PDB file of C-alpha atoms in Angstrom:
ATOM      1  CA  UNK A 705      89.681  58.406  89.563  1.00  0.00           C
ATOM      2  CA  UNK A 706      91.548  57.367  92.701  1.00  0.00           C
ATOM      3  CA  UNK A 707      93.518  59.650  94.937  1.00  0.00           C
ATOM      4  CA  UNK A 708      96.299  58.731  97.297  1.00  0.00           C
ATOM      5  CA  UNK A 709      95.665  59.184 101.035  1.00  0.00           C
ATOM      6  CA  UNK A 710      98.159  62.038 100.941  1.00  0.00           C
ATOM      7  CA  UNK A 711      96.232  63.992  98.313  1.00  0.00           C
ATOM      8  CA  UNK A 712      92.907  63.238 100.055  1.00  0.00           C
ATOM      9  CA  UNK A 713      94.371  64.689 103.247  1.00  0.00           C
ATOM     10  CA  UNK A 714      95.478  67.843 101.444  1.00  0.00           C
ATOM     11  CA  UNK A 715      92.167  68.249  99.594  1.00  0.00           C
ATOM     12  CA  UNK A 716      90.177  67.679 102.795  1.00  0.00           C
ATOM     13  CA  UNK A 717      92.235  70.083 104.874  1.00  0.00           C
ATOM     14  CA  UNK A 718      92.167  72.776 102.155  1.00  0.00           C
ATOM     15  CA  UNK A 719      88.387  72.383 101.780  1.00  0.00           C
ATOM     16  CA  UNK A 720      87.870  72.698 105.528  1.00  0.00           C
ATOM     17  CA  UNK A 721      90.212  75.698 105.621  1.00  0.00           C
ATOM     18  CA  UNK A 722      88.565  77.666 102.805  1.00  0.00           C
ATOM     19  CA  UNK A 723      85.078  76.801 104.051  1.00  0.00           C
ATOM     20  CA  UNK A 724      86.140  77.954 107.506  1.00  0.00           C
ATOM     21  CA  UNK A 725      87.328  81.295 106.150  1.00  0.00           C
ATOM     22  CA  UNK A 726      84.020  81.816 104.376  1.00  0.00           C
ATOM     23  CA  UNK A 727      81.907  80.859 107.387  1.00  0.00           C
ATOM     24  CA  UNK A 728      83.944  82.896 109.868  1.00  0.00           C
ATOM     25  CA  UNK A 729      83.852  85.882 107.502  1.00  0.00           C
ATOM     26  CA  UNK A 730      80.068  85.714 107.673  1.00  0.00           C
ATOM     27  CA  UNK A 731      80.338  85.361 111.468  1.00  0.00           C
ATOM     28  CA  UNK A 732      78.824  81.851 111.433  1.00  0.00           C
ATOM     29  CA  UNK A 733      80.922  80.909 114.459  1.00  0.00           C
ATOM     30  CA  UNK A 734      79.171  77.620 115.230  1.00  0.00           C
ATOM     31  CA  UNK A 735      79.759  76.191 111.768  1.00  0.00           C
ATOM     32  CA  UNK A 736      83.271  77.625 111.744  1.00  0.00           C
ATOM     33  CA  UNK A 737      84.072  75.885 115.014  1.00  0.00           C
ATOM     34  CA  UNK A 738      82.727  72.635 113.559  1.00  0.00           C
ATOM     35  CA  UNK A 739      85.112  72.949 110.605  1.00  0.00           C
ATOM     36  CA  UNK A 740      87.948  73.755 112.986  1.00  0.00           C
ATOM     37  CA  UNK A 741      87.108  70.559 114.867  1.00  0.00           C
ATOM     38  CA  UNK A 742      87.389  68.718 111.552  1.00  0.00           C
ATOM     39  CA  UNK A 743      90.850  70.211 111.028  1.00  0.00           C
ATOM     40  CA  UNK A 744      91.807  69.188 114.555  1.00  0.00           C
ATOM     41  CA  UNK A 745      90.719  65.616 113.809  1.00  0.00           C
ATOM     42  CA  UNK A 746      92.734  65.646 110.578  1.00  0.00           C
ATOM     43  CA  UNK A 747      95.721  67.018 112.481  1.00  0.00           C
ATOM     44  CA  UNK A 748      95.546  64.356 115.172  1.00  0.00           C
ATOM     45  CA  UNK A 749      95.026  61.502 112.695  1.00  0.00           C
ATOM     46  CA  UNK A 750      97.775  62.494 110.273  1.00  0.00           C
ATOM     47  CA  UNK A 751     101.347  61.343 110.467  1.00  0.00           C
ATOM     48  CA  UNK A 752     102.588  63.346 107.484  1.00  0.00           C
ATOM     49  CA  UNK A 753     101.847  66.986 106.699  1.00  0.00           C
ATOM     50  CA  UNK A 754     100.669  67.744 110.206  1.00  0.00           C
ATOM     51  CA  UNK A 755     102.191  71.176 109.801  1.00  0.00           C
ATOM     52  CA  UNK A 756      99.717  71.940 106.988  1.00  0.00           C
ATOM     53  CA  UNK A 757      96.693  71.062 109.126  1.00  0.00           C
ATOM     54  CA  UNK A 758      98.244  72.920 112.056  1.00  0.00           C
ATOM     55  CA  UNK A 759      98.831  76.030 109.955  1.00  0.00           C
ATOM     56  CA  UNK A 760      95.257  75.965 108.637  1.00  0.00           C
ATOM     57  CA  UNK A 761      93.819  75.353 112.109  1.00  0.00           C
ATOM     58  CA  UNK A 762      95.803  78.090 113.811  1.00  0.00           C
ATOM     59  CA  UNK A 763      95.043  80.563 111.040  1.00  0.00           C
ATOM     60  CA  UNK A 764      91.345  79.924 111.607  1.00  0.00           C
ATOM     61  CA  UNK A 765      91.805  80.310 115.372  1.00  0.00           C
ATOM     62  CA  UNK A 766      93.541  83.646 114.807  1.00  0.00           C
ATOM     63  CA  UNK A 767      90.890  84.696 112.303  1.00  0.00           C
ATOM     64  CA  UNK A 768      88.112  83.719 114.726  1.00  0.00           C
ATOM     65  CA  UNK A 769      89.773  85.791 117.455  1.00  0.00           C
ATOM     66  CA  UNK A 770      90.145  88.711 115.032  1.00  0.00           C
ATOM     67  CA  UNK A 771      86.485  88.499 113.980  1.00  0.00           C
ATOM     68  CA  UNK A 772      85.322  88.254 117.591  1.00  0.00           C
ATOM     69  CA  UNK A 773      87.488  91.218 118.686  1.00  0.00           C
ATOM     70  CA  UNK A 774      86.340  93.444 115.823  1.00  0.00           C
ATOM     71  CA  UNK A 775      82.717  92.577 116.559  1.00  0.00           C
ATOM     72  CA  UNK A 776      83.300  93.345 120.223  1.00  0.00           C
ATOM     73  CA  UNK A 777      84.682  96.853 119.590  1.00  0.00           C
ATOM     74  CA  UNK A 778      81.833  97.691 117.225  1.00  0.00           C
ATOM     75  CA  UNK A 779      79.627  98.051 120.300  1.00  0.00           C
ATOM     76  CA  UNK A 780      81.926 100.656 121.824  1.00  0.00           C
ATOM     77  CA  UNK A 781      81.216 104.363 121.578  1.00  0.00           C
ATOM     78  CA  UNK A 782      84.514 105.398 119.965  1.00  0.00           C
ATOM     79  CA  UNK A 783      85.434 107.502 116.990  1.00  0.00           C
ATOM     80  CA  UNK A 784      85.653 105.942 113.551  1.00  0.00           C
ATOM     81  CA  UNK A 785      89.415 106.540 113.428  1.00  0.00           C
ATOM     82  CA  UNK A 786      90.061 104.722 116.718  1.00  0.00           C
ATOM     83  CA  UNK A 787      87.773 101.915 115.568  1.00  0.00           C
ATOM     84  CA  UNK A 788      89.827 101.514 112.379  1.00  0.00           C
ATOM     85  CA  UNK A 789      93.120 101.599 114.319  1.00  0.00           C
ATOM     86  CA  UNK A 790      91.916  98.947 116.758  1.00  0.00           C
ATOM     87  CA  UNK A 791      90.483  96.856 113.949  1.00  0.00           C
ATOM     88  CA  UNK A 792      93.787  96.876 112.069  1.00  0.00           C
ATOM     89  CA  UNK A 793      95.807  96.243 115.216  1.00  0.00           C
ATOM     90  CA  UNK A 794      93.735  93.113 115.874  1.00  0.00           C
ATOM     91  CA  UNK A 795      95.318  91.578 112.761  1.00  0.00           C
ATOM     92  CA  UNK A 796      98.170  90.700 115.108  1.00  0.00           C
ATOM     93  CA  UNK A 797      95.959  87.857 116.390  1.00  0.00           C
ATOM     94  CA  UNK A 798      96.293  86.112 113.035  1.00  0.00           C
ATOM     95  CA  UNK A 799     100.063  86.613 112.926  1.00  0.00           C
ATOM     96  CA  UNK A 800     100.501  85.354 116.482  1.00  0.00           C
ATOM     97  CA  UNK A 801      98.391  82.280 115.729  1.00  0.00           C
ATOM     98  CA  UNK A 802     100.540  81.514 112.673  1.00  0.00           C
ATOM     99  CA  UNK A 803     103.719  81.965 114.727  1.00  0.00           C
ATOM    100  CA  UNK A 804     102.357  79.574 117.381  1.00  0.00           C
ATOM    101  CA  UNK A 805     101.653  77.029 114.644  1.00  0.00           C
ATOM    102  CA  UNK A 806     105.209  77.304 113.365  1.00  0.00           C
ATOM    103  CA  UNK A 807     106.571  77.075 116.908  1.00  0.00           C
ATOM    104  CA  UNK A 808     104.528  73.943 117.668  1.00  0.00           C
ATOM    105  CA  UNK A 809     105.718  72.326 114.440  1.00  0.00           C
ATOM    106  CA  UNK A 810     109.279  73.259 115.469  1.00  0.00           C
ATOM    107  CA  UNK A 811     109.732  75.148 112.233  1.00  0.00           C
ATOM    108  CA  UNK A 812     111.625  78.387 111.981  1.00  0.00           C
ATOM    109  CA  UNK A 813     109.572  81.506 111.303  1.00  0.00           C
ATOM    110  CA  UNK A 814     111.014  83.145 108.194  1.00  0.00           C
ATOM    111  CA  UNK A 815     110.143  86.625 107.046  1.00  0.00           C
ATOM    112  CA  UNK A 816     111.678  86.424 103.548  1.00  0.00           C
ATOM    113  CA  UNK A 817     112.754  90.014 103.840  1.00  0.00           C
ATOM    114  CA  UNK A 818     116.245  91.341 103.799  1.00  0.00           C
ATOM    115  CA  UNK A 819     117.928  94.601 103.111  1.00  0.00           C
ATOM    116  CA  UNK A 820     119.494  94.993  99.689  1.00  0.00           C
ATOM    117  CA  UNK A 821     123.222  95.163  99.147  1.00  0.00           C
ATOM    118  CA  UNK A 822     123.397  98.942  98.762  1.00  0.00           C
ATOM    119  CA  UNK A 823     126.818  98.817  97.096  1.00  0.00           C
ATOM    120  CA  UNK A 824     125.610  96.761  94.108  1.00  0.00           C
ATOM    121  CA  UNK A 825     124.964  98.590  90.882  1.00  0.00           C
ATOM    122  CA  UNK A 826     121.712  98.680  88.990  1.00  0.00           C
ATOM    123  CA  UNK A 827     121.860  98.894  85.241  1.00  0.00           C
ATOM    124  CA  UNK A 828     118.967 100.156  83.146  1.00  0.00           C
ATOM    125  CA  UNK A 829     118.806 101.882  79.773  1.00  0.00           C
ATOM    126  CA  UNK A 830     118.666 105.275  81.453  1.00  0.00           C
ATOM    127  CA  UNK A 831     120.948 104.810  84.462  1.00  0.00           C
ATOM    128  CA  UNK A 832     123.939 102.908  85.835  1.00  0.00           C
ATOM    129  CA  UNK A 833     124.013 103.763  89.529  1.00  0.00           C
ATOM    130  CA  UNK A 834     124.377 102.057  92.869  1.00  0.00           C
ATOM    131  CA  UNK A 835     121.121 100.813  94.351  1.00  0.00           C
ATOM    132  CA  UNK A 836     121.295 103.488  97.073  1.00  0.00           C
ATOM    133  CA  UNK A 837     121.708 106.313  94.531  1.00  0.00           C
ATOM    134  CA  UNK A 838     118.979 104.877  92.307  1.00  0.00           C
ATOM    135  CA  UNK A 839     116.610 104.613  95.274  1.00  0.00           C
ATOM    136  CA  UNK A 840     117.265 108.195  96.389  1.00  0.00           C
ATOM    137  CA  UNK A 841     116.971 109.538  92.819  1.00  0.00           C
ATOM    138  CA  UNK A 842     113.672 107.759  92.173  1.00  0.00           C
ATOM    139  CA  UNK A 843     112.255 108.687  95.556  1.00  0.00           C
ATOM    140  CA  UNK A 844     113.021 112.341  94.990  1.00  0.00           C
ATOM    141  CA  UNK A 845     112.222 112.186  91.279  1.00  0.00           C
ATOM    142  CA  UNK A 846     115.467 113.929  90.376  1.00  0.00           C
ATOM    143  CA  UNK A 847     116.786 112.027  87.377  1.00  0.00           C
ATOM    144  CA  UNK A 848     113.376 111.052  86.107  1.00  0.00           C
ATOM    145  CA  UNK A 849     112.548 114.648  85.259  1.00  0.00           C
ATOM    146  CA  UNK A 850     116.043 115.544  84.087  1.00  0.00           C
ATOM    147  CA  UNK A 851     116.268 112.663  81.607  1.00  0.00           C
ATOM    148  CA  UNK A 852     112.639 112.575  80.509  1.00  0.00           C
ATOM    149  CA  UNK A 853     111.899 115.955  78.916  1.00  0.00           C
ATOM    150  CA  UNK A 854     108.702 114.624  77.365  1.00  0.00           C
ATOM    151  CA  UNK A 855     107.281 114.191  80.880  1.00  0.00           C
ATOM    152  CA  UNK A 856     107.849 117.824  81.804  1.00  0.00           C
ATOM    153  CA  UNK A 857     106.689 119.401  78.573  1.00  0.00           C
ATOM    154  CA  UNK A 858     109.764 119.229  76.313  1.00  0.00           C
ATOM    155  CA  UNK A 859     109.983 117.844  72.756  1.00  0.00           C
ATOM    156  CA  UNK A 860     106.338 118.304  71.913  1.00  0.00           C
TER     157      UNK A 860
END
């Protein structure tokens, strides 16, 4: 079975990426850096899909920084709560690395999030309200209990 150079590039970069995640998760930094070097070579040799290799490489750089930082704070004499807060705040290293990758590839960073159009109506078997009213009702649990007597002990 023959593969095109394009698919070999994608298979190779994905294999290096997933192997890098596994090795860095086990704090095998030397082997992880070797795989990152492989991704860097793929990145520099590729003409197409450089953004894929760049994204994989920068994710691993961010992940390596995250792993190093969390290992570094484990030696500190701090409370468990502060340790957890710092550990979770270090996740920003991964996000920053991904943003740098997108910036270097001159691609726009998209967050695929937007606010809903609150004036639109939602239609379900038990309600026909605006999205805002539906959200408030469900958050407070108002209509759910009023229209579902079996949930509050009625009709038994």
